[in-house]
């Protein structure tokens, strides 16, 4: 996608932070540390970071910090013993899912399990690092899911901000006549964001809202505070997941062998 945009006639300014979005004389003004861009229309698609601008509707989504971990390279014979022939990604049936993905480097990337809510804007970025205790917890979960790989070490960990809504669905809408937004894919943005983006593009060009966009469209930008997304609520969800591990047999079965894979 990046190569496609760079090869187009669009002017692209990468690594340019937008500090404000406002209106002036019927146009949208995008302010950056080095200058301003004026446009007839603008689309806000900065996900969790959209809350940094005053023009964004309040309580649109909750910013959550999630982390991923990657193992060291795994011996090919150990991977073959898993029977993971399709290399399709895996998720667990938790409220806060664990995800596992086999890479072309013969490593396994996995993560989430526990999430942290952002407490205010602007969100910390470069100075924020994964909690070592959570990395250790994820490593323990990995050893439980894949006991034959329990001796495989964690090589690195990283984190980032995603946006979550109380409905677990993306939200799209319009502020005034010339500012549109597409925010909060709830961790599924790789599939959802490009599609929702094409729908909003069709709306802007054709002036008619596509039917698929109606399901996500917010006619009035007024949203209640997501009650379960506070620190106590998130901790409660994590506790429920760990309790379910004890009663649904997943921990017991995992000790006997790896998770079933396609």
PDB file of C-alpha atoms in Angstrom:
ATOM      1  CA  UNK A   1       0.000   0.000   0.000  1.00  0.00           C
ATOM      2  CA  UNK A   2       2.793   2.401   0.890  1.00  0.00           C
ATOM      3  CA  UNK A   3       4.557   1.779  -2.412  1.00  0.00           C
ATOM      4  CA  UNK A   4       1.287   2.338  -4.259  1.00  0.00           C
ATOM      5  CA  UNK A   5       0.755   5.705  -2.579  1.00  0.00           C
ATOM      6  CA  UNK A   6       4.347   6.807  -3.143  1.00  0.00           C
ATOM      7  CA  UNK A   7       4.069   5.881  -6.827  1.00  0.00           C
ATOM      8  CA  UNK A   8       0.872   7.926  -7.226  1.00  0.00           C
ATOM      9  CA  UNK A   9       0.525  11.647  -7.857  1.00  0.00           C
ATOM     10  CA  UNK A  10      -0.285  12.272  -4.181  1.00  0.00           C
ATOM     11  CA  UNK A  11       2.206  14.320  -2.151  1.00  0.00           C
ATOM     12  CA  UNK A  12       3.251  12.279   0.870  1.00  0.00           C
ATOM     13  CA  UNK A  13       4.888  13.646   4.021  1.00  0.00           C
ATOM     14  CA  UNK A  14       5.899  10.726   6.211  1.00  0.00           C
ATOM     15  CA  UNK A  15       6.790  11.082   9.903  1.00  0.00           C
ATOM     16  CA  UNK A  16       4.933  14.404  10.060  1.00  0.00           C
ATOM     17  CA  UNK A  17       2.940  14.825  13.257  1.00  0.00           C
ATOM     18  CA  UNK A  18      -0.406  16.592  12.997  1.00  0.00           C
ATOM     19  CA  UNK A  19      -0.795  18.870  16.017  1.00  0.00           C
ATOM     20  CA  UNK A  20      -4.236  20.303  15.241  1.00  0.00           C
ATOM     21  CA  UNK A  21      -7.187  20.009  12.877  1.00  0.00           C
ATOM     22  CA  UNK A  22      -9.490  23.020  12.579  1.00  0.00           C
ATOM     23  CA  UNK A  23     -11.678  24.972  10.144  1.00  0.00           C
ATOM     24  CA  UNK A  24     -11.075  28.375   8.635  1.00  0.00           C
ATOM     25  CA  UNK A  25     -13.112  30.125   5.956  1.00  0.00           C
ATOM     26  CA  UNK A  26     -14.909  26.943   4.998  1.00  0.00           C
ATOM     27  CA  UNK A  27     -11.772  24.875   4.608  1.00  0.00           C
ATOM     28  CA  UNK A  28      -9.994  22.327   6.816  1.00  0.00           C
ATOM     29  CA  UNK A  29      -6.654  23.412   8.245  1.00  0.00           C
ATOM     30  CA  UNK A  30      -4.141  20.687   9.165  1.00  0.00           C
ATOM     31  CA  UNK A  31      -1.387  22.074  11.407  1.00  0.00           C
ATOM     32  CA  UNK A  32       2.056  20.467  11.765  1.00  0.00           C
ATOM     33  CA  UNK A  33       5.240  21.657  13.511  1.00  0.00           C
ATOM     34  CA  UNK A  34       6.638  22.837  10.161  1.00  0.00           C
ATOM     35  CA  UNK A  35       3.578  24.297   8.468  1.00  0.00           C
ATOM     36  CA  UNK A  36      -0.080  23.943   7.511  1.00  0.00           C
ATOM     37  CA  UNK A  37      -2.089  22.133   4.859  1.00  0.00           C
ATOM     38  CA  UNK A  38      -5.467  23.504   3.752  1.00  0.00           C
ATOM     39  CA  UNK A  39      -8.035  21.255   2.118  1.00  0.00           C
ATOM     40  CA  UNK A  40     -11.672  21.292   1.069  1.00  0.00           C
ATOM     41  CA  UNK A  41     -12.222  17.975   2.887  1.00  0.00           C
ATOM     42  CA  UNK A  42     -10.245  15.844   5.305  1.00  0.00           C
ATOM     43  CA  UNK A  43     -10.498  12.311   6.674  1.00  0.00           C
ATOM     44  CA  UNK A  44      -9.300  11.598  10.210  1.00  0.00           C
ATOM     45  CA  UNK A  45      -7.890   8.075  10.311  1.00  0.00           C
ATOM     46  CA  UNK A  46      -5.309   8.251  13.090  1.00  0.00           C
ATOM     47  CA  UNK A  47      -7.053   5.604  15.202  1.00  0.00           C
ATOM     48  CA  UNK A  48      -6.077   5.886  18.889  1.00  0.00           C
ATOM     49  CA  UNK A  49      -4.230   9.167  18.284  1.00  0.00           C
ATOM     50  CA  UNK A  50      -7.316  10.958  16.938  1.00  0.00           C
ATOM     51  CA  UNK A  51      -8.221  11.976  20.483  1.00  0.00           C
ATOM     52  CA  UNK A  52      -5.296  14.403  20.473  1.00  0.00           C
ATOM     53  CA  UNK A  53      -7.320  16.857  18.354  1.00  0.00           C
ATOM     54  CA  UNK A  54     -10.124  18.994  19.718  1.00  0.00           C
ATOM     55  CA  UNK A  55     -12.213  18.471  16.574  1.00  0.00           C
ATOM     56  CA  UNK A  56     -12.584  14.739  17.262  1.00  0.00           C
ATOM     57  CA  UNK A  57     -15.856  13.756  19.027  1.00  0.00           C
ATOM     58  CA  UNK A  58     -15.347  12.976  22.692  1.00  0.00           C
ATOM     59  CA  UNK A  59     -15.393   9.373  23.967  1.00  0.00           C
ATOM     60  CA  UNK A  60     -15.224   8.133  20.379  1.00  0.00           C
ATOM     61  CA  UNK A  61     -12.937   5.288  21.384  1.00  0.00           C
ATOM     62  CA  UNK A  62     -10.588   4.225  24.156  1.00  0.00           C
ATOM     63  CA  UNK A  63      -6.822   4.091  23.475  1.00  0.00           C
ATOM     64  CA  UNK A  64      -5.315   0.813  24.643  1.00  0.00           C
ATOM     65  CA  UNK A  65      -1.658  -0.214  24.740  1.00  0.00           C
ATOM     66  CA  UNK A  66      -1.002  -3.761  23.508  1.00  0.00           C
ATOM     67  CA  UNK A  67       2.265  -5.623  23.095  1.00  0.00           C
ATOM     68  CA  UNK A  68       3.659  -8.340  20.866  1.00  0.00           C
ATOM     69  CA  UNK A  69       6.589 -10.660  21.526  1.00  0.00           C
ATOM     70  CA  UNK A  70       8.814 -12.569  19.103  1.00  0.00           C
ATOM     71  CA  UNK A  71      10.788 -15.712  19.842  1.00  0.00           C
ATOM     72  CA  UNK A  72      14.279 -16.506  18.703  1.00  0.00           C
ATOM     73  CA  UNK A  73      14.488 -18.609  15.494  1.00  0.00           C
ATOM     74  CA  UNK A  74      13.129 -22.110  16.035  1.00  0.00           C
ATOM     75  CA  UNK A  75      14.747 -25.235  14.639  1.00  0.00           C
ATOM     76  CA  UNK A  76      12.901 -26.443  11.491  1.00  0.00           C
ATOM     77  CA  UNK A  77      12.463 -29.930  12.934  1.00  0.00           C
ATOM     78  CA  UNK A  78      10.763 -28.481  16.022  1.00  0.00           C
ATOM     79  CA  UNK A  79       8.361 -26.526  13.842  1.00  0.00           C
ATOM     80  CA  UNK A  80       7.596 -29.565  11.700  1.00  0.00           C
ATOM     81  CA  UNK A  81       6.745 -31.509  14.846  1.00  0.00           C
ATOM     82  CA  UNK A  82       3.972 -28.998  15.584  1.00  0.00           C
ATOM     83  CA  UNK A  83       2.074 -29.964  12.424  1.00  0.00           C
ATOM     84  CA  UNK A  84       1.490 -26.276  11.699  1.00  0.00           C
ATOM     85  CA  UNK A  85       1.449 -26.872   7.953  1.00  0.00           C
ATOM     86  CA  UNK A  86      -0.811 -24.016   6.875  1.00  0.00           C
ATOM     87  CA  UNK A  87       1.152 -21.324   8.776  1.00  0.00           C
ATOM     88  CA  UNK A  88      -2.217 -19.634   9.423  1.00  0.00           C
ATOM     89  CA  UNK A  89      -2.389 -17.424  12.473  1.00  0.00           C
ATOM     90  CA  UNK A  90      -4.070 -18.633  15.657  1.00  0.00           C
ATOM     91  CA  UNK A  91      -6.178 -16.875  18.269  1.00  0.00           C
ATOM     92  CA  UNK A  92      -7.534 -18.172  21.563  1.00  0.00           C
ATOM     93  CA  UNK A  93     -11.132 -17.933  22.721  1.00  0.00           C
ATOM     94  CA  UNK A  94     -10.583 -15.359  25.446  1.00  0.00           C
ATOM     95  CA  UNK A  95     -12.223 -11.980  25.963  1.00  0.00           C
ATOM     96  CA  UNK A  96      -8.718 -10.551  25.501  1.00  0.00           C
ATOM     97  CA  UNK A  97      -7.367 -12.949  22.917  1.00  0.00           C
ATOM     98  CA  UNK A  98      -3.899 -14.366  22.623  1.00  0.00           C
ATOM     99  CA  UNK A  99      -2.597 -14.457  19.051  1.00  0.00           C
ATOM    100  CA  UNK A 100       0.175 -16.596  17.563  1.00  0.00           C
ATOM    101  CA  UNK A 101       1.736 -16.211  14.131  1.00  0.00           C
ATOM    102  CA  UNK A 102       4.503 -18.206  12.489  1.00  0.00           C
ATOM    103  CA  UNK A 103       6.836 -15.957  10.493  1.00  0.00           C
ATOM    104  CA  UNK A 104       8.993 -16.562   7.435  1.00  0.00           C
ATOM    105  CA  UNK A 105      12.004 -16.251   9.758  1.00  0.00           C
ATOM    106  CA  UNK A 106      10.906 -19.412  11.594  1.00  0.00           C
ATOM    107  CA  UNK A 107      10.018 -17.399  14.667  1.00  0.00           C
ATOM    108  CA  UNK A 108       6.645 -17.129  16.388  1.00  0.00           C
ATOM    109  CA  UNK A 109       5.126 -13.726  17.130  1.00  0.00           C
ATOM    110  CA  UNK A 110       2.494 -13.639  19.844  1.00  0.00           C
ATOM    111  CA  UNK A 111       0.871 -11.170  22.135  1.00  0.00           C
ATOM    112  CA  UNK A 112      -1.866  -9.150  23.811  1.00  0.00           C
ATOM    113  CA  UNK A 113      -3.442 -11.220  26.693  1.00  0.00           C
ATOM    114  CA  UNK A 114      -3.439  -8.122  28.913  1.00  0.00           C
ATOM    115  CA  UNK A 115      -4.064  -4.526  27.864  1.00  0.00           C
ATOM    116  CA  UNK A 116      -3.456  -1.124  29.412  1.00  0.00           C
ATOM    117  CA  UNK A 117      -5.653   1.923  29.015  1.00  0.00           C
ATOM    118  CA  UNK A 118      -4.251   5.288  28.043  1.00  0.00           C
ATOM    119  CA  UNK A 119      -4.888   7.900  30.737  1.00  0.00           C
ATOM    120  CA  UNK A 120      -4.711  11.032  28.630  1.00  0.00           C
ATOM    121  CA  UNK A 121      -3.548  12.777  25.479  1.00  0.00           C
ATOM    122  CA  UNK A 122      -1.064  13.096  23.915  1.00  0.00           C
ATOM    123  CA  UNK A 123      -0.328   9.392  24.143  1.00  0.00           C
ATOM    124  CA  UNK A 124       3.225   8.383  25.073  1.00  0.00           C
ATOM    125  CA  UNK A 125       5.018   6.716  22.167  1.00  0.00           C
ATOM    126  CA  UNK A 126       8.777   6.373  21.866  1.00  0.00           C
ATOM    127  CA  UNK A 127       9.349   6.536  25.614  1.00  0.00           C
ATOM    128  CA  UNK A 128       6.843   3.769  26.375  1.00  0.00           C
ATOM    129  CA  UNK A 129       8.184   0.211  26.497  1.00  0.00           C
ATOM    130  CA  UNK A 130       6.578  -3.195  27.209  1.00  0.00           C
ATOM    131  CA  UNK A 131       6.127  -4.128  30.861  1.00  0.00           C
ATOM    132  CA  UNK A 132       8.709  -6.868  31.654  1.00  0.00           C
ATOM    133  CA  UNK A 133       6.150  -8.627  33.857  1.00  0.00           C
ATOM    134  CA  UNK A 134       3.721  -8.871  30.933  1.00  0.00           C
ATOM    135  CA  UNK A 135       6.471 -10.139  28.619  1.00  0.00           C
ATOM    136  CA  UNK A 136       7.177 -12.851  31.185  1.00  0.00           C
ATOM    137  CA  UNK A 137       3.466 -13.644  31.448  1.00  0.00           C
ATOM    138  CA  UNK A 138       3.186 -13.958  27.665  1.00  0.00           C
ATOM    139  CA  UNK A 139       6.252 -16.208  27.591  1.00  0.00           C
ATOM    140  CA  UNK A 140       4.586 -18.432  30.179  1.00  0.00           C
ATOM    141  CA  UNK A 141       1.408 -18.592  28.087  1.00  0.00           C
ATOM    142  CA  UNK A 142       3.492 -19.487  25.021  1.00  0.00           C
ATOM    143  CA  UNK A 143       5.138 -22.355  26.921  1.00  0.00           C
ATOM    144  CA  UNK A 144       1.694 -23.563  28.004  1.00  0.00           C
ATOM    145  CA  UNK A 145       0.264 -23.471  24.472  1.00  0.00           C
ATOM    146  CA  UNK A 146       3.387 -25.004  22.908  1.00  0.00           C
ATOM    147  CA  UNK A 147       5.029 -27.185  25.594  1.00  0.00           C
ATOM    148  CA  UNK A 148       7.473 -28.708  23.109  1.00  0.00           C
ATOM    149  CA  UNK A 149       8.849 -25.185  22.563  1.00  0.00           C
ATOM    150  CA  UNK A 150       9.021 -24.232  26.227  1.00  0.00           C
ATOM    151  CA  UNK A 151      12.800 -23.818  26.021  1.00  0.00           C
ATOM    152  CA  UNK A 152      12.582 -21.311  23.138  1.00  0.00           C
ATOM    153  CA  UNK A 153      13.619 -17.851  24.349  1.00  0.00           C
ATOM    154  CA  UNK A 154      11.937 -14.517  23.735  1.00  0.00           C
ATOM    155  CA  UNK A 155      14.093 -12.373  21.429  1.00  0.00           C
ATOM    156  CA  UNK A 156      12.264  -9.044  21.502  1.00  0.00           C
ATOM    157  CA  UNK A 157       9.052  -7.270  22.489  1.00  0.00           C
ATOM    158  CA  UNK A 158       7.332  -4.085  21.338  1.00  0.00           C
ATOM    159  CA  UNK A 159       4.040  -2.310  21.822  1.00  0.00           C
ATOM    160  CA  UNK A 160       1.650   0.188  20.313  1.00  0.00           C
ATOM    161  CA  UNK A 161      -1.680   1.940  20.685  1.00  0.00           C
ATOM    162  CA  UNK A 162      -4.967   0.673  19.255  1.00  0.00           C
ATOM    163  CA  UNK A 163      -8.473   2.107  19.620  1.00  0.00           C
ATOM    164  CA  UNK A 164     -11.356   0.117  21.109  1.00  0.00           C
ATOM    165  CA  UNK A 165     -15.078   0.900  21.137  1.00  0.00           C
ATOM    166  CA  UNK A 166     -17.721  -0.438  23.502  1.00  0.00           C
ATOM    167  CA  UNK A 167     -19.490  -2.076  20.530  1.00  0.00           C
ATOM    168  CA  UNK A 168     -16.260  -3.722  19.296  1.00  0.00           C
ATOM    169  CA  UNK A 169     -17.036  -2.279  15.839  1.00  0.00           C
ATOM    170  CA  UNK A 170     -15.312   0.498  13.899  1.00  0.00           C
ATOM    171  CA  UNK A 171     -16.921   3.926  13.939  1.00  0.00           C
ATOM    172  CA  UNK A 172     -17.243   6.280  10.985  1.00  0.00           C
ATOM    173  CA  UNK A 173     -18.936   9.638  10.786  1.00  0.00           C
ATOM    174  CA  UNK A 174     -18.774  13.276   9.844  1.00  0.00           C
ATOM    175  CA  UNK A 175     -18.107  16.493  11.742  1.00  0.00           C
ATOM    176  CA  UNK A 176     -19.634  19.443   9.961  1.00  0.00           C
ATOM    177  CA  UNK A 177     -19.702  19.319   6.198  1.00  0.00           C
ATOM    178  CA  UNK A 178     -16.077  18.627   5.384  1.00  0.00           C
ATOM    179  CA  UNK A 179     -14.384  16.516   8.094  1.00  0.00           C
ATOM    180  CA  UNK A 180     -14.907  12.751   8.035  1.00  0.00           C
ATOM    181  CA  UNK A 181     -13.500  10.154  10.389  1.00  0.00           C
ATOM    182  CA  UNK A 182     -12.838   6.417  10.411  1.00  0.00           C
ATOM    183  CA  UNK A 183     -11.568   5.287  13.780  1.00  0.00           C
ATOM    184  CA  UNK A 184     -11.265   2.250  16.047  1.00  0.00           C
ATOM    185  CA  UNK A 185     -10.904  -1.091  14.304  1.00  0.00           C
ATOM    186  CA  UNK A 186     -10.573  -2.846  17.667  1.00  0.00           C
ATOM    187  CA  UNK A 187      -7.365  -4.629  16.733  1.00  0.00           C
ATOM    188  CA  UNK A 188      -8.543  -5.731  13.271  1.00  0.00           C
ATOM    189  CA  UNK A 189      -7.452  -2.712  11.278  1.00  0.00           C
ATOM    190  CA  UNK A 190      -5.360  -4.564   8.706  1.00  0.00           C
ATOM    191  CA  UNK A 191      -8.555  -5.926   7.170  1.00  0.00           C
ATOM    192  CA  UNK A 192     -11.108  -3.308   8.174  1.00  0.00           C
ATOM    193  CA  UNK A 193      -9.334   0.037   7.736  1.00  0.00           C
ATOM    194  CA  UNK A 194      -8.638  -0.214   3.976  1.00  0.00           C
ATOM    195  CA  UNK A 195     -12.218  -1.288   3.262  1.00  0.00           C
ATOM    196  CA  UNK A 196     -13.830   1.401   5.401  1.00  0.00           C
ATOM    197  CA  UNK A 197     -11.453   3.882   3.773  1.00  0.00           C
ATOM    198  CA  UNK A 198     -12.729   2.977   0.303  1.00  0.00           C
ATOM    199  CA  UNK A 199     -16.315   3.432   1.501  1.00  0.00           C
ATOM    200  CA  UNK A 200     -15.577   6.895   2.854  1.00  0.00           C
ATOM    201  CA  UNK A 201     -13.763   7.772  -0.376  1.00  0.00           C
ATOM    202  CA  UNK A 202     -16.862   6.730  -2.332  1.00  0.00           C
ATOM    203  CA  UNK A 203     -19.013   8.899  -0.060  1.00  0.00           C
ATOM    204  CA  UNK A 204     -16.799  11.940  -0.578  1.00  0.00           C
ATOM    205  CA  UNK A 205     -16.596  11.511  -4.352  1.00  0.00           C
ATOM    206  CA  UNK A 206     -20.167  10.404  -5.088  1.00  0.00           C
ATOM    207  CA  UNK A 207     -21.987  12.230  -2.306  1.00  0.00           C
ATOM    208  CA  UNK A 208     -23.912   9.048  -1.449  1.00  0.00           C
ATOM    209  CA  UNK A 209     -23.184   6.882   1.561  1.00  0.00           C
ATOM    210  CA  UNK A 210     -22.576   3.216   0.647  1.00  0.00           C
ATOM    211  CA  UNK A 211     -24.871   0.746   2.345  1.00  0.00           C
ATOM    212  CA  UNK A 212     -22.023  -1.054   4.121  1.00  0.00           C
ATOM    213  CA  UNK A 213     -21.010   2.228   5.711  1.00  0.00           C
ATOM    214  CA  UNK A 214     -24.478   2.661   7.262  1.00  0.00           C
ATOM    215  CA  UNK A 215     -23.715  -0.075   9.801  1.00  0.00           C
ATOM    216  CA  UNK A 216     -20.756   1.900  11.167  1.00  0.00           C
ATOM    217  CA  UNK A 217     -22.035   5.420  10.696  1.00  0.00           C
ATOM    218  CA  UNK A 218     -22.654   7.644  13.724  1.00  0.00           C
ATOM    219  CA  UNK A 219     -25.279  10.249  12.853  1.00  0.00           C
ATOM    220  CA  UNK A 220     -24.633  12.173  16.073  1.00  0.00           C
ATOM    221  CA  UNK A 221     -21.079  12.285  17.457  1.00  0.00           C
ATOM    222  CA  UNK A 222     -22.161  11.650  21.039  1.00  0.00           C
ATOM    223  CA  UNK A 223     -20.757   8.595  22.766  1.00  0.00           C
ATOM    224  CA  UNK A 224     -21.065   7.346  26.351  1.00  0.00           C
ATOM    225  CA  UNK A 225     -17.959   6.521  28.331  1.00  0.00           C
ATOM    226  CA  UNK A 226     -17.124   2.792  27.831  1.00  0.00           C
ATOM    227  CA  UNK A 227     -17.473   1.619  31.427  1.00  0.00           C
ATOM    228  CA  UNK A 228     -15.621  -1.699  31.062  1.00  0.00           C
ATOM    229  CA  UNK A 229     -12.599   0.008  29.511  1.00  0.00           C
ATOM    230  CA  UNK A 230     -11.335   1.534  32.747  1.00  0.00           C
ATOM    231  CA  UNK A 231      -8.476  -0.053  34.679  1.00  0.00           C
ATOM    232  CA  UNK A 232     -10.725  -2.008  37.023  1.00  0.00           C
ATOM    233  CA  UNK A 233     -12.859  -3.269  34.142  1.00  0.00           C
ATOM    234  CA  UNK A 234      -9.857  -4.390  32.102  1.00  0.00           C
ATOM    235  CA  UNK A 235      -8.384  -6.169  35.107  1.00  0.00           C
ATOM    236  CA  UNK A 236     -11.723  -7.880  35.682  1.00  0.00           C
ATOM    237  CA  UNK A 237     -11.789  -9.130  32.086  1.00  0.00           C
ATOM    238  CA  UNK A 238      -8.239 -10.463  32.482  1.00  0.00           C
ATOM    239  CA  UNK A 239      -9.248 -12.261  35.695  1.00  0.00           C
ATOM    240  CA  UNK A 240     -12.268 -13.843  33.987  1.00  0.00           C
ATOM    241  CA  UNK A 241     -10.005 -15.125  31.191  1.00  0.00           C
ATOM    242  CA  UNK A 242      -7.614 -16.718  33.675  1.00  0.00           C
ATOM    243  CA  UNK A 243     -10.532 -18.304  35.569  1.00  0.00           C
ATOM    244  CA  UNK A 244     -11.890 -19.721  32.332  1.00  0.00           C
ATOM    245  CA  UNK A 245      -8.445 -21.207  31.618  1.00  0.00           C
ATOM    246  CA  UNK A 246      -8.833 -23.220  34.795  1.00  0.00           C
ATOM    247  CA  UNK A 247     -12.347 -24.540  34.145  1.00  0.00           C
ATOM    248  CA  UNK A 248     -12.448 -25.067  30.367  1.00  0.00           C
ATOM    249  CA  UNK A 249      -9.558 -27.491  30.215  1.00  0.00           C
ATOM    250  CA  UNK A 250      -7.263 -25.361  28.060  1.00  0.00           C
ATOM    251  CA  UNK A 251      -4.424 -25.399  30.578  1.00  0.00           C
ATOM    252  CA  UNK A 252      -4.839 -29.116  31.245  1.00  0.00           C
ATOM    253  CA  UNK A 253      -4.943 -30.001  27.555  1.00  0.00           C
ATOM    254  CA  UNK A 254      -2.018 -27.749  26.729  1.00  0.00           C
ATOM    255  CA  UNK A 255       0.200 -29.672  29.120  1.00  0.00           C
ATOM    256  CA  UNK A 256      -0.447 -32.839  27.107  1.00  0.00           C
ATOM    257  CA  UNK A 257       0.499 -31.305  23.753  1.00  0.00           C
ATOM    258  CA  UNK A 258       0.372 -28.262  21.552  1.00  0.00           C
ATOM    259  CA  UNK A 259      -2.814 -26.492  20.585  1.00  0.00           C
ATOM    260  CA  UNK A 260      -4.541 -28.064  17.578  1.00  0.00           C
ATOM    261  CA  UNK A 261      -3.542 -26.197  14.429  1.00  0.00           C
ATOM    262  CA  UNK A 262      -4.798 -26.226  10.858  1.00  0.00           C
TER     263      UNK A 262
END
